[in-house]
CSV table of C-alpha atoms in Angstrom, one decimal:
chain,number,residue,atom,x,y,z
A,1,ASN,CA,0.0,0.0,0.0
A,2,LEU,CA,2.9,2.4,0.5
A,3,LEU,CA,3.7,1.9,-3.2
A,4,HIS,CA,0.2,3.1,-4.0
A,5,LEU,CA,0.9,6.4,-2.2
A,6,LEU,CA,1.8,8.0,-5.6
A,7,SER,CA,-1.2,6.5,-7.4
A,8,ASP,CA,-3.9,8.7,-8.7
A,9,GLY,CA,-6.5,6.6,-6.8
A,10,MET,CA,-5.3,7.9,-3.4
A,11,ILE,CA,-5.3,11.6,-4.4
A,12,LYS,CA,-8.5,13.6,-3.7
A,13,GLY,CA,-9.3,15.8,-6.6
A,14,SER,CA,-7.6,16.6,-9.9
A,15,ILE,CA,-4.2,17.6,-8.4
A,16,SER,CA,-0.9,17.0,-10.0
A,17,ARG,CA,1.1,14.2,-8.5
A,18,SER,CA,4.2,16.3,-7.8
A,19,ARG,CA,2.2,18.9,-5.8
A,20,PHE,CA,0.6,16.1,-3.8
A,21,VAL,CA,4.0,14.5,-3.0
A,22,VAL,CA,5.6,17.8,-2.0
A,23,THR,CA,2.7,18.6,0.4
A,24,ILE,CA,2.6,15.1,2.0
A,25,LEU,CA,6.4,15.1,2.5
A,26,SER,CA,6.3,18.6,3.9
A,27,CYS,CA,3.6,17.6,6.4
A,28,SER,CA,5.7,14.7,7.5
A,29,ILE,CA,9.2,16.2,7.6
A,30,ILE,CA,8.0,19.3,9.5
A,31,LEU,CA,7.2,17.0,12.4
A,32,PHE,CA,10.9,15.8,12.6
A,33,PRO,CA,12.1,18.3,15.3
A,34,PRO,CA,8.9,18.0,17.4
A,35,GLY,CA,9.4,14.2,17.4
A,36,GLY,CA,13.0,14.7,18.4
A,37,ILE,CA,12.1,16.8,21.4
A,38,THR,CA,9.4,14.2,22.4
A,39,TYR,CA,11.1,10.9,21.9
A,40,GLY,CA,14.6,12.2,22.3
A,41,PHE,CA,13.7,12.9,26.0
A,42,ASN,CA,14.4,9.3,26.8
A,43,VAL,CA,18.0,9.7,25.7
A,44,ILE,CA,18.7,13.1,27.3
A,45,ASP,CA,16.7,12.4,30.5
A,46,PRO,CA,19.7,11.0,32.4
A,47,TYR,CA,21.8,14.0,31.4
A,48,LEU,CA,19.1,16.5,32.4
A,49,TYR,CA,18.7,14.7,35.7
A,50,SER,CA,22.4,14.8,36.3
A,51,TYR,CA,22.7,18.5,35.4
A,52,ILE,CA,19.8,19.5,37.7
A,53,VAL,CA,21.3,17.4,40.5
A,54,SER,CA,24.7,19.2,40.1
A,55,LEU,CA,23.0,22.5,40.6
A,56,ASP,CA,20.7,21.4,43.5
A,57,LYS,CA,22.4,22.4,46.7
A,58,ASP,CA,19.6,21.2,48.8
A,59,HIS,CA,19.7,17.7,47.3
A,60,SER,CA,15.9,17.8,46.9
A,61,THR,CA,15.7,16.6,43.3
A,62,ASP,CA,14.0,13.2,42.9
A,63,LYS,CA,14.3,11.2,39.6
A,64,SER,CA,10.6,10.4,39.6
A,65,ARG,CA,9.8,14.1,39.3
A,66,LEU,CA,11.3,14.1,35.8
A,67,SER,CA,8.3,12.1,34.6
A,68,TRP,CA,6.2,15.2,35.2
A,69,VAL,CA,8.4,17.0,32.7
A,70,TYR,CA,7.4,14.5,30.0
A,71,SER,CA,3.8,14.7,31.2
A,72,ALA,CA,3.9,18.5,30.9
A,73,LEU,CA,4.9,18.1,27.2
A,74,MET,CA,2.0,15.7,26.6
A,75,ILE,CA,-0.5,18.0,28.4
A,76,GLY,CA,0.7,21.0,26.3
A,77,GLN,CA,0.4,19.0,23.1
A,78,ALA,CA,-3.1,17.8,24.0
A,79,ILE,CA,-4.4,21.3,24.8
A,80,ALA,CA,-2.9,22.6,21.6
A,81,MET,CA,-4.6,20.0,19.5
A,82,ILE,CA,-8.1,21.3,20.3
A,83,THR,CA,-6.8,24.9,20.2
A,84,GLY,CA,-5.3,24.3,16.8
A,85,GLY,CA,-8.6,22.9,15.6
A,86,LEU,CA,-10.4,26.0,16.7
A,87,LEU,CA,-7.8,28.3,15.1
A,88,LEU,CA,-8.2,26.4,11.8
A,89,ARG,CA,-11.7,27.7,11.6
A,90,LYS,CA,-10.5,31.3,11.3
A,91,PHE,CA,-7.0,31.3,10.0
A,92,SER,CA,-5.2,29.5,7.1
A,93,THR,CA,-3.1,26.4,7.7
A,94,ARG,CA,0.0,28.2,6.4
A,95,ASN,CA,-0.3,31.1,8.8
A,96,ILE,CA,-0.9,28.8,11.8
A,97,ALA,CA,2.1,26.6,10.8
A,98,ILE,CA,4.4,29.6,10.4
A,99,CYS,CA,3.5,31.1,13.8
A,100,ALA,CA,3.7,27.7,15.5
A,101,VAL,CA,7.2,27.0,14.1
A,102,VAL,CA,8.5,30.3,15.2
A,103,MET,CA,7.2,29.9,18.8
A,104,PHE,CA,8.4,26.3,19.0
A,105,ASN,CA,12.0,27.1,18.1
A,106,ILE,CA,12.1,30.2,20.3
A,107,ASN,CA,11.0,28.0,23.2
A,108,ILE,CA,13.7,25.4,22.4
A,109,LEU,CA,16.4,28.0,22.4
A,110,ALA,CA,15.1,29.4,25.8
A,111,MET,CA,15.6,25.9,27.3
A,112,TYR,CA,19.3,26.9,27.6
A,113,PHE,CA,18.2,28.9,30.7
A,114,SER,CA,15.2,26.8,31.9
A,115,CYS,CA,16.9,23.4,32.2
A,116,ARG,CA,18.3,24.4,35.6
A,117,SER,CA,15.4,23.0,37.6
A,118,VAL,CA,12.6,20.6,37.2
A,119,MET,CA,10.0,23.3,37.6
A,120,THR,CA,11.2,25.6,34.9
A,121,LEU,CA,12.1,22.7,32.6
A,122,ALA,CA,8.5,21.4,33.0
A,123,LEU,CA,7.1,24.8,32.1
A,124,SER,CA,9.4,24.9,29.0
A,125,TYR,CA,8.3,21.4,28.0
A,126,PHE,CA,4.7,22.4,28.4
A,127,LEU,CA,5.2,25.3,26.0
A,128,ALA,CA,7.1,23.1,23.6
A,129,GLY,CA,4.3,20.6,23.7
A,130,PHE,CA,1.7,23.3,23.0
A,131,THR,CA,3.5,24.7,20.0
A,132,LEU,CA,4.4,21.3,18.6
A,133,GLY,CA,0.7,20.3,19.0
A,134,LEU,CA,-0.3,23.2,16.8
A,135,ILE,CA,2.2,22.0,14.2
A,136,TYR,CA,1.0,18.4,14.5
A,137,VAL,CA,-2.7,19.1,14.1
A,138,THR,CA,-2.1,21.5,11.2
A,139,SER,CA,0.0,19.0,9.3
A,140,LEU,CA,-2.6,16.3,9.9
A,141,VAL,CA,-5.5,18.4,8.7
A,142,VAL,CA,-3.5,19.5,5.6
A,143,GLY,CA,-2.3,16.0,4.8
A,144,LEU,CA,-5.7,14.3,5.1
A,145,SER,CA,-7.4,16.9,3.0
A,146,TRP,CA,-5.4,15.5,0.0
A,147,ILE,CA,-6.4,11.9,0.6
A,148,GLU,CA,-9.5,9.8,-0.2
A,149,LYS,CA,-11.4,8.5,2.8
A,150,GLN,CA,-10.6,4.8,2.4
A,151,TYR,CA,-6.8,5.5,2.9
A,152,HIS,CA,-7.2,7.7,6.0
A,153,GLY,CA,-5.8,5.1,8.5
A,154,LEU,CA,-2.7,4.3,6.4
A,155,VAL,CA,-2.0,7.9,5.5
A,156,SER,CA,-2.5,9.1,9.1
A,157,GLY,CA,0.4,6.9,10.0
A,158,ILE,CA,2.5,8.1,7.0
A,159,LEU,CA,2.0,11.7,7.9
A,160,SER,CA,3.4,11.1,11.3
A,161,LEU,CA,6.4,9.1,10.0
A,162,GLY,CA,8.7,12.2,10.5
A,163,TYR,CA,7.5,12.5,14.1
A,164,GLY,CA,8.4,8.9,14.9
A,165,LEU,CA,11.5,8.6,12.8
A,166,SER,CA,13.3,11.6,14.2
A,167,SER,CA,14.8,9.8,17.1
A,168,VAL,CA,16.8,7.6,14.7
A,169,PHE,CA,19.0,10.6,13.9
A,170,ILE,CA,18.5,13.0,16.8
A,171,SER,CA,19.1,10.6,19.7
A,172,PRO,CA,22.6,9.4,18.6
A,173,LEU,CA,23.6,13.0,17.8
A,174,GLU,CA,22.5,14.1,21.3
A,175,SER,CA,24.5,11.3,22.9
A,176,LEU,CA,27.6,11.9,20.7
A,177,TYR,CA,27.5,15.6,21.5
A,178,VAL,CA,27.0,15.3,25.3
A,179,ASN,CA,28.9,12.1,26.0
A,180,PRO,CA,31.3,11.5,23.1
A,181,ASN,CA,33.6,9.2,25.2
A,182,ASN,CA,30.7,6.9,26.2
A,183,LEU,CA,31.3,7.3,29.9
A,184,ASP,CA,29.2,5.4,32.3
A,185,PRO,CA,27.2,7.1,35.1
A,186,ILE,CA,28.2,6.5,38.7
A,187,LYS,CA,26.1,6.1,41.9
A,188,ASN,CA,25.1,9.3,43.7
A,189,PRO,CA,26.4,8.9,47.2
A,190,ILE,CA,23.4,10.7,48.6
A,191,ASP,CA,20.5,8.6,47.2
A,192,GLY,CA,22.2,5.9,45.2
A,193,GLU,CA,20.8,7.0,41.8
A,194,LEU,CA,23.0,6.8,38.7
A,195,ILE,CA,24.2,10.2,37.6
A,196,PHE,CA,26.9,11.7,35.4
A,197,ASN,CA,29.2,14.0,37.4
A,198,GLN,CA,31.8,14.8,34.7
A,199,SER,CA,31.9,18.5,34.3
A,200,PHE,CA,32.5,18.5,30.5
A,201,ILE,CA,29.3,16.4,30.1
A,202,LEU,CA,27.2,18.6,32.3
A,203,ASN,CA,28.4,21.8,30.6
A,204,LYS,CA,27.1,20.6,27.3
A,205,VAL,CA,23.6,19.9,28.4
A,206,PRO,CA,22.2,23.5,28.1
A,207,LYS,CA,24.2,24.1,24.9
A,208,MET,CA,22.5,21.1,23.3
A,209,PHE,CA,19.2,22.9,23.2
A,210,VAL,CA,20.8,25.8,21.3
A,211,MET,CA,22.2,23.5,18.7
A,212,PHE,CA,18.8,21.7,18.4
A,213,GLY,CA,16.9,25.0,18.1
A,214,ILE,CA,19.1,26.4,15.3
A,215,LEU,CA,18.9,23.2,13.2
A,216,SER,CA,15.2,22.9,13.8
A,217,THR,CA,14.6,26.5,12.6
A,218,LEU,CA,16.5,25.9,9.4
A,219,LEU,CA,14.5,22.8,8.6
A,220,GLN,CA,11.0,23.8,9.7
A,221,PHE,CA,10.6,27.4,8.7
A,222,PRO,CA,10.8,26.9,4.9
A,223,LEU,CA,8.4,23.9,5.1
A,224,SER,CA,5.8,25.8,7.0
A,225,PHE,CA,5.0,27.8,3.9
A,226,LEU,CA,4.1,24.6,2.0
A,227,LEU,CA,1.3,23.5,4.4
A,228,VAL,CA,-1.7,24.4,2.3
A,229,LYS,CA,-5.0,22.4,2.3
A,230,ASN,CA,-6.3,20.7,-0.9
A,231,PRO,CA,-8.1,23.5,-2.9
A,232,THR,CA,-10.3,21.1,-4.8
A,233,PRO,CA,-13.8,19.8,-3.7
A,234,ASP,CA,-14.3,16.3,-2.2
A,235,THR,CA,-15.5,14.6,-5.4
A,236,ARG,CA,-14.0,14.2,-8.9
A,237,LYS,CA,-15.9,15.2,-12.1
A,238,GLY,CA,-17.5,12.5,-14.1
A,239,GLU,CA,-17.5,9.9,-11.4
A,240,ASP,CA,-20.2,8.3,-9.4
A,241,VAL,CA,-19.1,9.0,-5.9
A,242,MET,CA,-20.5,8.3,-2.5
A,243,PRO,CA,-22.7,11.2,-1.2
A,244,SER,CA,-20.8,13.6,1.0
A,245,ILE,CA,-21.8,13.6,4.7
A,246,ASN,CA,-19.9,16.2,6.6
A,247,GLY,CA,-20.6,14.5,9.9
A,248,GLU,CA,-21.9,15.3,13.3
A,249,SER,CA,-21.3,18.6,15.1
A,250,VAL,CA,-19.0,18.7,18.0
A,251,LYS,CA,-22.0,18.9,20.4
A,252,ASP,CA,-23.4,15.8,18.8
A,253,MET,CA,-20.1,14.0,19.3
A,254,PHE,CA,-20.4,14.5,23.1
A,255,ARG,CA,-23.8,12.7,23.1
A,256,LYS,CA,-22.3,9.5,21.7
A,257,PRO,CA,-21.1,6.9,24.3
A,258,ARG,CA,-18.5,5.7,21.8
A,259,PHE,CA,-16.7,9.0,22.1
A,260,TYR,CA,-16.1,8.5,25.9
A,261,LEU,CA,-15.0,4.9,25.3
A,262,LEU,CA,-12.5,6.0,22.6
A,263,PHE,CA,-11.3,8.8,24.9
A,264,LEU,CA,-10.7,6.3,27.7
A,265,ILE,CA,-9.0,3.8,25.5
A,266,PHE,CA,-6.7,6.5,24.0
A,267,ALA,CA,-5.8,7.7,27.5
A,268,LEU,CA,-4.9,4.2,28.8
A,269,ASN,CA,-2.9,3.5,25.6
A,270,LYS,CA,-0.8,6.5,26.4
A,271,VAL,CA,0.5,5.1,29.7
A,272,PRO,CA,2.8,2.4,28.3
A,273,LEU,CA,4.2,4.9,25.7
A,274,ALA,CA,4.9,7.5,28.4
A,275,TYR,CA,6.6,4.8,30.4
A,276,ILE,CA,9.0,3.6,27.7
A,277,GLY,CA,9.5,7.2,26.6
A,278,SER,CA,10.7,8.2,30.1
A,279,TYR,CA,12.1,5.2,31.8
A,280,SER,CA,13.3,2.5,29.3
A,281,LYS,CA,16.9,3.9,29.4
A,282,PHE,CA,16.8,4.2,33.2
A,283,TYR,CA,15.7,0.6,33.4
A,284,GLY,CA,18.3,-0.6,30.9
A,285,GLN,CA,21.1,1.1,32.9
A,286,THR,CA,20.4,-1.3,35.8
A,287,PHE,CA,21.8,-4.3,33.9
A,288,LEU,CA,23.3,-3.0,30.6
A,289,HIS,CA,26.2,-0.8,31.7
A,290,ASP,CA,26.8,0.8,28.3
A,291,ASP,CA,25.4,4.2,27.6
A,292,MET,CA,26.2,4.2,23.9
A,293,ILE,CA,24.4,0.8,23.4
A,294,LEU,CA,21.4,2.0,25.2
A,295,SER,CA,21.4,5.3,23.2
A,296,VAL,CA,21.6,3.3,19.9
A,297,VAL,CA,18.8,1.0,20.9
A,298,ILE,CA,16.5,3.9,21.7
A,299,ALA,CA,17.7,5.8,18.6
A,300,LEU,CA,16.9,2.8,16.3
A,301,SER,CA,13.5,2.4,18.0
A,302,GLY,CA,12.5,5.5,16.0
A,303,ILE,CA,12.3,3.3,12.9
A,304,PHE,CA,9.7,1.0,14.6
A,305,ASN,CA,8.1,4.1,16.1
A,306,ALA,CA,7.6,5.4,12.6
A,307,LEU,CA,6.6,2.1,10.9
A,308,GLY,CA,4.1,1.2,13.5
A,309,ARG,CA,1.9,4.2,12.6
A,310,PRO,CA,1.1,3.3,9.0
A,311,PHE,CA,1.0,-0.4,9.8
A,312,TRP,CA,-1.7,-0.2,12.5
A,313,GLY,CA,-3.5,2.4,10.4
A,314,HIS,CA,-3.6,-0.1,7.6
A,315,ILE,CA,-4.9,-2.8,10.1
A,316,HIS,CA,-7.7,-0.3,11.0
A,317,ASP,CA,-8.6,0.2,7.3
A,318,ARG,CA,-8.8,-3.6,6.8
A,319,PHE,CA,-10.4,-4.8,10.0
A,320,GLY,CA,-11.9,-1.8,11.8
A,321,VAL,CA,-11.5,0.0,15.0
A,322,LYS,CA,-12.4,-2.8,17.5
A,323,VAL,CA,-10.1,-5.5,16.1
A,324,SER,CA,-7.2,-3.2,15.5
A,325,LEU,CA,-7.3,-1.7,19.0
A,326,PHE,CA,-7.7,-5.0,20.7
A,327,MET,CA,-4.7,-6.5,18.9
A,328,LEU,CA,-2.6,-3.4,19.6
A,329,CYS,CA,-3.4,-3.3,23.3
A,330,LEU,CA,-2.6,-7.0,23.9
A,331,ALA,CA,0.6,-6.8,21.9
A,332,THR,CA,1.7,-3.7,23.8
A,333,GLY,CA,1.2,-5.5,27.2
A,334,VAL,CA,3.3,-8.5,26.0
A,335,CYS,CA,6.1,-6.3,24.8
A,336,ILE,CA,6.3,-4.2,28.0
A,337,LEU,CA,6.4,-7.4,30.1
A,338,LEU,CA,9.2,-8.9,27.9
A,339,SER,CA,11.3,-5.7,28.3
A,340,TYR,CA,11.2,-6.2,32.1
A,341,LEU,CA,11.9,-9.9,32.0
A,342,SER,CA,15.0,-9.4,29.8
A,343,LYS,CA,17.0,-8.5,32.9
A,344,PHE,CA,16.7,-12.0,34.4
A,345,LEU,CA,18.1,-13.9,31.4
A,346,THR,CA,21.6,-15.4,31.7
A,347,GLY,CA,24.3,-13.9,29.5
A,348,ARG,CA,24.8,-10.2,28.7
A,349,THR,CA,24.2,-10.7,25.0
A,350,THR,CA,21.0,-12.6,25.6
A,351,CYS,CA,19.7,-9.9,28.0
A,352,ALA,CA,20.6,-7.1,25.6
A,353,SER,CA,19.0,-8.9,22.6
A,354,LEU,CA,15.7,-9.5,24.3
A,355,TYR,CA,15.6,-6.0,25.8
A,356,THR,CA,16.3,-4.4,22.4
A,357,ILE,CA,13.6,-6.5,20.6
A,358,ALA,CA,11.1,-5.7,23.4
A,359,ILE,CA,11.7,-2.0,23.3
A,360,TRP,CA,11.5,-1.8,19.5
A,361,ALA,CA,8.3,-3.9,19.5
A,362,SER,CA,6.8,-1.7,22.3
A,363,TYR,CA,7.3,1.4,20.2
A,364,PHE,CA,5.9,-0.3,17.1
A,365,CYS,CA,2.7,-1.1,19.0
A,366,CYS,CA,2.3,2.0,21.2
A,367,THR,CA,2.6,4.5,18.4
A,368,GLY,CA,0.0,2.6,16.3
A,369,ASN,CA,-2.6,4.6,18.2
A,370,TYR,CA,-1.7,7.6,16.1
A,371,GLY,CA,-2.5,5.7,12.9
A,372,ILE,CA,-5.8,4.4,14.2
A,373,MET,CA,-7.4,7.2,16.1
A,374,PRO,CA,-7.4,10.0,13.4
A,375,ALA,CA,-9.1,7.5,11.0
A,376,ALA,CA,-11.5,6.4,13.8
A,377,THR,CA,-12.5,10.0,14.5
A,378,ILE,CA,-13.4,10.6,10.9
A,379,GLN,CA,-15.2,7.3,10.6
A,380,PHE,CA,-17.4,7.8,13.7
A,381,PHE,CA,-17.8,11.6,13.7
A,382,GLY,CA,-17.1,12.8,10.2
A,383,GLU,CA,-14.7,15.2,8.5
A,384,GLN,CA,-16.4,18.4,9.5
A,385,ASP,CA,-14.3,20.2,12.1
A,386,PHE,CA,-11.9,17.2,12.2
A,387,GLY,CA,-9.2,19.3,13.8
A,388,VAL,CA,-11.5,20.2,16.7
A,389,LYS,CA,-12.9,16.7,17.2
A,390,TYR,CA,-9.5,15.0,17.1
A,391,GLY,CA,-8.1,17.7,19.3
A,392,ILE,CA,-10.8,17.0,21.9
A,393,LEU,CA,-10.1,13.3,21.6
A,394,TYR,CA,-6.4,14.0,21.9
A,395,LEU,CA,-6.9,15.6,25.3
A,396,SER,CA,-6.9,12.0,26.5
A,397,GLN,CA,-3.1,12.0,26.0
A,398,ALA,CA,-2.8,14.5,28.8
A,399,LEU,CA,-4.9,12.2,31.1
A,400,GLY,CA,-2.7,9.2,30.1
A,401,ALA,CA,0.5,11.2,30.8
A,402,VAL,CA,-0.8,12.2,34.2
A,403,ILE,CA,-1.7,8.5,35.0
A,404,SER,CA,1.8,7.4,33.9
A,405,ALA,CA,3.4,10.1,36.1
A,406,LEU,CA,1.3,9.0,39.1
A,407,TYR,CA,2.4,5.4,38.5
A,408,THR,CA,6.1,6.3,38.5
A,409,SER,CA,5.7,8.6,41.5
A,410,PHE,CA,3.9,6.3,43.8
A,411,ILE,CA,5.3,2.9,42.7
A,412,PRO,CA,9.0,2.9,43.5
A,413,PHE,CA,9.9,-0.6,42.4
A,414,TRP,CA,10.3,-1.9,38.9
A,415,MET,CA,8.2,-5.1,39.0
A,416,PRO,CA,4.9,-3.7,40.4
A,417,LEU,CA,5.3,-0.7,38.1
A,418,VAL,CA,5.7,-2.8,35.0
A,419,LEU,CA,2.9,-5.2,36.0
A,420,THR,CA,0.6,-2.2,36.6
A,421,ILE,CA,1.3,-0.8,33.1
A,422,VAL,CA,0.7,-4.3,31.6
A,423,PHE,CA,-2.6,-4.5,33.5
A,424,THR,CA,-3.5,-1.1,32.1
A,425,SER,CA,-3.0,-2.3,28.5
A,426,VAL,CA,-5.1,-5.4,29.1
A,427,ILE,CA,-7.9,-3.3,30.5
A,428,SER,CA,-7.7,-1.0,27.5
A,429,GLY,CA,-7.9,-4.0,25.2
A,430,LEU,CA,-11.0,-5.3,26.9
A,431,LEU,CA,-12.6,-1.9,26.7
A,432,SER,CA,-12.0,-1.9,22.9
A,433,LEU,CA,-14.3,-5.0,22.7
A,434,MET,CA,-17.1,-2.8,23.9
A,435,LEU,CA,-17.0,-0.8,20.7
A,436,ARG,CA,-20.1,-2.3,19.2
A,437,LYS,CA,-20.9,-2.4,15.5
A,438,THR,CA,-22.7,0.9,15.2
A,439,GLU,CA,-23.8,2.7,12.1
A,440,THR,CA,-20.8,4.9,11.1
A,441,LEU,CA,-21.0,7.9,8.8
A,442,ASP,CA,-19.7,5.7,6.0
A,443,ASP,CA,-22.6,3.3,6.5
A,444,GLN,CA,-25.0,6.2,6.4
A,445,ALA,CA,-23.5,7.4,3.1
A,446,ARG,CA,-23.8,3.9,1.5
A,447,ALA,CA,-27.4,3.7,2.6
A,448,LEU,CA,-28.1,7.1,1.1
A,449,LEU,CA,-26.4,6.0,-2.1
A,450,ASP,CA,-28.6,2.8,-2.2
A,451,ASP,CA,-31.7,4.8,-1.5
A,452,THR,CA,-31.0,7.3,-4.3
A,453,SER,CA,-30.2,4.6,-6.8
A,454,THR,CA,-33.5,2.7,-6.2
A,455,ASP,CA,-36.0,5.4,-5.2
A,456,SER,CA,-35.0,7.6,-8.1
A,457,LEU,CA,-36.8,5.1,-10.4
A,458,VAL,CA,-40.2,5.8,-8.6
A,459,PRO,CA,-41.5,9.4,-8.7
A,460,SER,CA,-42.1,10.7,-5.2
A,461,ARG,CA,-45.3,12.7,-4.2
A,462,GLU,CA,-43.2,15.9,-4.0
A,463,PHE,CA,-41.9,15.2,-7.5
A,464,GLU,CA,-45.5,14.8,-8.8
A,465,LEU,CA,-46.6,18.1,-7.2
A,466,ASN,CA,-43.7,19.9,-8.7
A,467,ARG,CA,-44.4,18.5,-12.1
A,468,GLU,CA,-48.1,19.5,-11.9
A,469,ASN,CA,-47.1,23.1,-10.9
A,470,ARG,CA,-44.6,23.2,-13.8
A,471,ASP,CA,-47.2,22.0,-16.3
A,472,THR,CA,-49.7,24.6,-15.1
A,473,LEU,CA,-47.1,27.4,-15.4
A,474,GLU,CA,-46.1,26.3,-18.9
A,475,LEU,CA,-49.8,26.3,-20.0
A,476,LYS,CA,-50.3,29.8,-18.6
A,477,GLU,CA,-47.2,31.1,-20.4
A,478,HIS,CA,-48.5,29.5,-23.6
A,479,ARG,CA,-51.9,31.3,-23.3
A,480,ASP,CA,-50.2,34.6,-22.7
A,481,GLU,CA,-48.2,34.2,-25.9
A,482,ASN,CA,-51.3,33.5,-27.9
A,483,GLU,CA,-53.1,36.6,-26.5
């Protein structure tokens, strides 16, 4: 199906293939830096913690508090998704993209100063999440406007490829820049946590944000001018197409029980992703004492982060929301459990191999939500105000991030923490089975198409009355001409 991306059957309207490709690539590549700040957090988390500890004279910094930094990013992004949807009603996608890119990169550069404490860092990550959320929802709305409905699941994943793939390149660069000699952390004599205390490593932590902000600006700013929605209508000339149903209003969406069910499932599915995004490297350090190997494992996980999105989006297109979500949740729980059990295998190579496979598979499954949920939103609630509807549904990611932060704050041991996250995935999978076979908007459109194809052969009462009035008017006009 990826090979069919360039086919005319996927493009909505009579748009040139080259313009279509440029727009889709722009929507995906512009998410590269936001993905780097999101999934690169797992790599720089130990360095940030060490840097903050080195400045903390009161020794009050707890490692578990860093989970709230990542949660602040997710909360900001969730709020921005609905805000972006509302802004798209009044402003063009290009203007929103340009403003969001400028604000995003100014905030990244300002992290040079704000990374000195958990509180200020969390505030900066909240603002980064808000601005990257605006970029994300704009690119998603633009990209899906160029695509026919039957490919929305697959293409939702393709559009976010840049968001997931970024860590493949950014994570190793961050590690090479901050820790080029691959030095191992040492135990903090105060609390026993692993930290880096080498001054030349700690001095590079704030400078890393400056480097990232400059490169991000050079990449994103030109692409922001290319984020323009499809100018053509929803149907092609000369074709028998399905009648267009814009969908329910936002108020109608709140009256549907399936909205709250999707919201809860989406929130619970965020918990394992937030866990591996914040703590997979910390856990790996407890038995794999090689910072560079761990950084490479997490960096290459970006490939599976990216590929999982279109894969699970395609599973949604083939089998529907219920089946795809159930399979995703169970697979996620198994992968998280395997990542924990890898520590207890004999042999360093065996432990590292299973840990690597489990982390890569976890990312492949967890990020599939972002291929399934945009398509499910359109399927259940329609394309009208898609940005607002998906933004409201995306608020669940803030709830999921808070749940994950509460888990890591109040469960201090690895085994009960992992088992709780696995249990959360199982619960989410069982909830997905409650998504009953309801009449979606596509079903309504097909029914309308069937009605119009059969009922049009039998004149309706309204048609008969209109014909009688027309005949009377023509007779009157004919008399006036004779007179």
